[in-house]
Amino acid sequence: MSGNTLTHEATATVEQTGTTRDTAYAPGRAARELRLKRSEFDLAVHLGRIRTVPDEGGGGRRVLPGEIERIRAAEGFPQALRDSVRTVGTAEGASLMQVTRARFTRLARLGLLVPVRFYVNRYRAVVWLYPAEELRQFAADGRNAALLKGRTPEGLRDQLAEGLDLRPRNWRGRHLGFLLRQADDPWARAAAVASLLDPVEVSEIVRDPYELSHLNRFRPLSPAQGAPGSPAGHIAEEINTAADPDEIEWLRADLAGAVAAARRQRPAPRPDLHPVPLPPGPAPAPQGAQEPEEPGRLRGLLGRMRRKGP
């Protein structure tokens, strides 16, 4: 199921039930209700295990009571839910799949194992994390037996020797899916695609300055990895930005299509360049002219003159 479909279904649920921010759960409360740590809850949302809806008050995302009940009613709750969001690194992943670390790394570089998270350690090395459940499924699939034992096929070895590493690209693809599931506005969907492109690439596609400014309002934050401008921050920014020519090409095409769709549904706001005409009325008094007497004071003066007589 696509991210857009999930978003539309969740939005429809809000409309049908009349949910407000008072009846839906904030992330922290939802995590407690589901017996998850906050980090586990965030990853469950990222993987699509937990559906969220926009906060009507503009405060982020929330979880409907019905979604909490659906997850609680699932077989094996809560341990099955916790297991589905458990992540492992290279060493633990290799042990789980019963392969060497070197083979595990080769499989990941070839794009056969898709990371869901990463962080930059104190040695400025990128540590990739993978859903343990997906690794178990890969190892249990008989079609992958030849990849888990014996020599890596020659064609794949050649690609590895040339420096192939699809881990960053696969992470970006997975991250984009998450962003699209959270996007409730056509411009937010376009901004999700734009977030994986270099700003120069984005400005070449979105040439209208008002549309570009509006798009940037919806641009999601990159995953936090160190202070801005720090070595870790630079590494994270490189991972977050598409680098392969074919990846850049299809992201540019997707961005152009998403902006065109957003333009049709909800054009970007523009300043009103035409002055608002003033309503018709009496012409203003010339500057320096004496202000007329107030009506009350005039009536009083005339009355005194009448009483005095000729």
CSV table of N, CA and C in Angstrom, one decimal, residues 57-133:
chain,number,residue,atom,x,y,z
A,57,GLY,N,-5.0,20.9,15.7
A,57,GLY,CA,-4.5,22.2,16.2
A,57,GLY,C,-3.1,22.6,15.7
A,58,GLY,N,-2.6,21.8,14.8
A,58,GLY,CA,-1.3,22.1,14.2
A,58,GLY,C,-0.1,21.6,15.1
A,59,GLY,N,-0.3,20.7,16.0
A,59,GLY,CA,0.8,20.3,16.9
A,59,GLY,C,1.4,19.0,16.5
A,60,GLY,N,1.5,18.7,15.3
A,60,GLY,CA,2.2,17.4,14.9
A,60,GLY,C,1.2,16.3,14.6
A,61,ARG,N,1.6,15.1,14.9
A,61,ARG,CA,0.8,13.9,14.6
A,61,ARG,C,0.2,13.3,15.9
A,62,ARG,N,-0.9,12.6,15.8
A,62,ARG,CA,-1.5,12.0,16.9
A,62,ARG,C,-2.0,10.6,16.5
A,63,VAL,N,-2.5,9.8,17.5
A,63,VAL,CA,-2.9,8.4,17.2
A,63,VAL,C,-4.4,8.3,17.7
A,64,LEU,N,-5.2,7.8,16.8
A,64,LEU,CA,-6.6,7.7,17.1
A,64,LEU,C,-6.8,6.5,18.1
A,65,PRO,N,-7.8,6.6,19.0
A,65,PRO,CA,-8.1,5.5,19.9
A,65,PRO,C,-8.3,4.2,19.2
A,66,GLY,N,-9.0,4.2,18.1
A,66,GLY,CA,-9.3,3.0,17.4
A,66,GLY,C,-8.0,2.3,16.9
A,67,GLU,N,-7.0,3.1,16.6
A,67,GLU,CA,-5.7,2.5,16.2
A,67,GLU,C,-5.0,1.9,17.3
A,68,ILE,N,-5.1,2.5,18.5
A,68,ILE,CA,-4.5,1.9,19.7
A,68,ILE,C,-5.2,0.5,20.0
A,69,GLU,N,-6.5,0.5,19.8
A,69,GLU,CA,-7.3,-0.8,20.1
A,69,GLU,C,-6.9,-1.8,19.0
A,70,ARG,N,-6.7,-1.4,17.8
A,70,ARG,CA,-6.4,-2.4,16.7
A,70,ARG,C,-5.1,-3.1,17.1
A,71,ILE,N,-4.1,-2.3,17.5
A,71,ILE,CA,-2.8,-2.8,17.8
A,71,ILE,C,-2.8,-3.7,19.0
A,72,ARG,N,-3.5,-3.3,20.0
A,72,ARG,CA,-3.6,-4.1,21.2
A,72,ARG,C,-4.3,-5.4,21.0
A,73,ALA,N,-5.2,-5.5,20.0
A,73,ALA,CA,-5.9,-6.7,19.8
A,73,ALA,C,-5.1,-7.7,18.9
A,74,ALA,N,-4.0,-7.2,18.4
A,74,ALA,CA,-3.2,-8.1,17.6
A,74,ALA,C,-2.6,-9.3,18.4
A,75,GLU,N,-2.4,-10.4,17.8
A,75,GLU,CA,-1.8,-11.6,18.5
A,75,GLU,C,-0.4,-11.3,18.9
A,76,GLY,N,-0.1,-11.6,20.1
A,76,GLY,CA,1.3,-11.5,20.7
A,76,GLY,C,1.6,-10.1,21.2
A,77,PHE,N,0.6,-9.2,21.3
A,77,PHE,CA,0.8,-7.9,21.8
A,77,PHE,C,1.2,-8.0,23.3
A,78,PRO,N,2.2,-7.2,23.8
A,78,PRO,CA,3.0,-6.2,23.1
A,78,PRO,C,4.3,-6.7,22.6
A,79,GLN,N,4.7,-7.9,22.9
A,79,GLN,CA,6.0,-8.4,22.5
A,79,GLN,C,6.2,-8.5,21.0
A,80,ALA,N,5.2,-8.9,20.3
A,80,ALA,CA,5.3,-9.0,18.9
A,80,ALA,C,5.5,-7.6,18.2
A,81,LEU,N,4.9,-6.6,18.8
A,81,LEU,CA,5.1,-5.2,18.3
A,81,LEU,C,6.5,-4.8,18.6
A,82,ARG,N,7.0,-5.0,19.8
A,82,ARG,CA,8.4,-4.7,20.1
A,82,ARG,C,9.4,-5.4,19.2
A,83,ASP,N,9.1,-6.6,19.0
A,83,ASP,CA,10.0,-7.4,18.1
A,83,ASP,C,10.1,-6.8,16.7
A,84,SER,N,8.9,-6.3,16.2
A,84,SER,CA,8.8,-5.8,14.8
A,84,SER,C,9.6,-4.5,14.6
A,85,VAL,N,9.9,-3.8,15.7
A,85,VAL,CA,10.7,-2.5,15.6
A,85,VAL,C,12.1,-2.6,16.2
A,86,ARG,N,12.5,-3.8,16.5
A,86,ARG,CA,13.9,-4.0,17.0
A,86,ARG,C,14.9,-3.8,15.9
A,87,THR,N,15.9,-3.1,16.2
A,87,THR,CA,17.0,-2.8,15.1
A,87,THR,C,18.3,-3.4,15.6
A,88,VAL,N,19.1,-3.8,14.7
A,88,VAL,CA,20.4,-4.3,15.0
A,88,VAL,C,21.5,-3.7,14.0
A,89,GLY,N,22.7,-3.7,14.5
A,89,GLY,CA,23.8,-3.3,13.6
A,89,GLY,C,24.4,-4.4,12.9
A,90,THR,N,25.6,-4.2,12.4
A,90,THR,CA,26.3,-5.2,11.5
A,90,THR,C,26.6,-6.5,12.3
A,91,ALA,N,27.2,-6.4,13.5
A,91,ALA,CA,27.6,-7.5,14.2
A,91,ALA,C,26.5,-8.4,14.6
A,92,GLU,N,25.4,-7.8,15.2
A,92,GLU,CA,24.3,-8.5,15.7
A,92,GLU,C,23.5,-9.1,14.5
A,93,GLY,N,23.4,-8.3,13.4
A,93,GLY,CA,22.7,-8.7,12.3
A,93,GLY,C,23.3,-9.9,11.6
A,94,ALA,N,24.7,-9.9,11.6
A,94,ALA,CA,25.4,-11.1,11.0
A,94,ALA,C,25.2,-12.3,11.8
A,95,SER,N,25.2,-12.1,13.2
A,95,SER,CA,24.9,-13.3,14.0
A,95,SER,C,23.5,-13.8,13.9
A,96,LEU,N,22.6,-12.9,13.7
A,96,LEU,CA,21.2,-13.3,13.6
A,96,LEU,C,21.0,-14.1,12.3
A,97,MET,N,21.7,-13.7,11.2
A,97,MET,CA,21.6,-14.4,9.9
A,97,MET,C,22.6,-15.5,9.8
A,98,GLN,N,23.4,-15.7,10.8
A,98,GLN,CA,24.4,-16.8,10.8
A,98,GLN,C,25.4,-16.7,9.5
A,99,VAL,N,25.9,-15.5,9.3
A,99,VAL,CA,26.8,-15.2,8.3
A,99,VAL,C,28.0,-14.4,8.9
A,100,THR,N,29.1,-14.2,8.2
A,100,THR,CA,30.2,-13.4,8.7
A,100,THR,C,29.8,-11.9,8.6
A,101,ARG,N,30.5,-11.1,9.3
A,101,ARG,CA,30.3,-9.7,9.2
A,101,ARG,C,30.6,-9.2,7.8
A,102,ALA,N,31.7,-9.7,7.2
A,102,ALA,CA,32.0,-9.3,5.9
A,102,ALA,C,30.9,-9.6,4.9
A,103,ARG,N,30.3,-10.8,5.0
A,103,ARG,CA,29.2,-11.2,4.0
A,103,ARG,C,28.0,-10.3,4.3
A,104,PHE,N,27.7,-10.0,5.5
A,104,PHE,CA,26.6,-9.2,5.9
A,104,PHE,C,26.8,-7.8,5.2
A,105,THR,N,28.0,-7.3,5.4
A,105,THR,CA,28.3,-5.9,4.8
A,105,THR,C,28.1,-6.0,3.3
A,106,ARG,N,28.6,-7.0,2.6
A,106,ARG,CA,28.5,-7.1,1.2
A,106,ARG,C,27.0,-7.2,0.8
A,107,LEU,N,26.2,-7.9,1.5
A,107,LEU,CA,24.8,-8.0,1.2
A,107,LEU,C,24.1,-6.6,1.3
A,108,ALA,N,24.5,-5.9,2.3
A,108,ALA,CA,24.0,-4.5,2.6
A,108,ALA,C,24.4,-3.6,1.5
A,109,ARG,N,25.7,-3.6,1.1
A,109,ARG,CA,26.2,-2.7,0.1
A,109,ARG,C,25.5,-3.0,-1.3
A,110,LEU,N,25.2,-4.3,-1.5
A,110,LEU,CA,24.5,-4.6,-2.8
A,110,LEU,C,23.0,-4.2,-2.8
A,111,GLY,N,22.5,-3.7,-1.6
A,111,GLY,CA,21.1,-3.3,-1.5
A,111,GLY,C,20.2,-4.4,-1.2
A,112,LEU,N,20.7,-5.5,-0.8
A,112,LEU,CA,19.8,-6.6,-0.4
A,112,LEU,C,19.2,-6.5,1.0
A,113,LEU,N,19.9,-5.8,1.8
A,113,LEU,CA,19.5,-5.5,3.2
A,113,LEU,C,19.4,-4.0,3.3
A,114,VAL,N,18.2,-3.5,3.7
A,114,VAL,CA,17.9,-2.1,3.7
A,114,VAL,C,17.9,-1.5,5.1
A,115,PRO,N,18.8,-0.6,5.4
A,115,PRO,CA,18.8,0.0,6.7
A,115,PRO,C,17.6,0.9,6.9
A,116,VAL,N,17.3,1.1,8.2
A,116,VAL,CA,16.1,1.9,8.6
A,116,VAL,C,16.6,3.1,9.3
A,117,ARG,N,17.8,3.1,9.9
A,117,ARG,CA,18.3,4.2,10.6
A,117,ARG,C,19.9,4.2,10.5
A,118,PHE,N,20.5,5.3,10.9
A,118,PHE,CA,21.9,5.4,10.9
A,118,PHE,C,22.3,6.4,11.9
A,119,TYR,N,23.5,6.3,12.4
A,119,TYR,CA,24.1,7.4,13.2
A,119,TYR,C,25.6,7.5,12.9
A,120,VAL,N,26.2,8.6,13.3
A,120,VAL,CA,27.6,8.8,13.1
A,120,VAL,C,28.3,8.7,14.4
A,121,ASN,N,29.2,7.7,14.6
A,121,ASN,CA,29.8,7.5,15.9
A,121,ASN,C,30.9,8.5,16.2
A,122,ARG,N,31.6,8.4,17.3
A,122,ARG,CA,32.6,9.4,17.7
A,122,ARG,C,33.8,9.3,16.8
A,123,TYR,N,34.0,8.2,16.0
A,123,TYR,CA,35.1,8.1,15.1
A,123,TYR,C,34.7,8.6,13.7
A,124,ARG,N,33.5,9.2,13.6
A,124,ARG,CA,33.0,9.7,12.3
A,124,ARG,C,32.7,8.6,11.3
A,125,ALA,N,32.4,7.5,11.8
A,125,ALA,CA,32.0,6.3,11.0
A,125,ALA,C,30.5,6.2,11.0
A,126,VAL,N,29.9,5.9,9.9
A,126,VAL,CA,28.4,5.7,9.8
A,126,VAL,C,28.1,4.3,10.3
A,127,VAL,N,27.2,4.2,11.2
A,127,VAL,CA,26.7,3.0,11.8
A,127,VAL,C,25.3,2.8,11.3
A,128,TRP,N,25.1,1.7,10.5
A,128,TRP,CA,23.7,1.5,9.9
A,128,TRP,C,23.0,0.5,10.8
A,129,LEU,N,21.7,0.7,10.9
A,129,LEU,CA,20.8,-0.2,11.7
A,129,LEU,C,19.7,-0.7,10.8
A,130,TYR,N,19.4,-2.0,11.1
A,130,TYR,CA,18.5,-2.7,10.2
A,130,TYR,C,17.3,-3.4,11.1
A,131,PRO,N,16.1,-3.5,10.6
A,131,PRO,CA,15.1,-4.1,11.3
A,131,PRO,C,15.4,-5.6,11.4
A,132,ALA,N,15.5,-6.1,12.7
A,132,ALA,CA,15.9,-7.5,12.9
A,132,ALA,C,14.9,-8.4,12.2
A,133,GLU,N,13.6,-8.1,12.2
A,133,GLU,CA,12.6,-8.9,11.6
A,133,GLU,C,12.8,-9.1,10.1
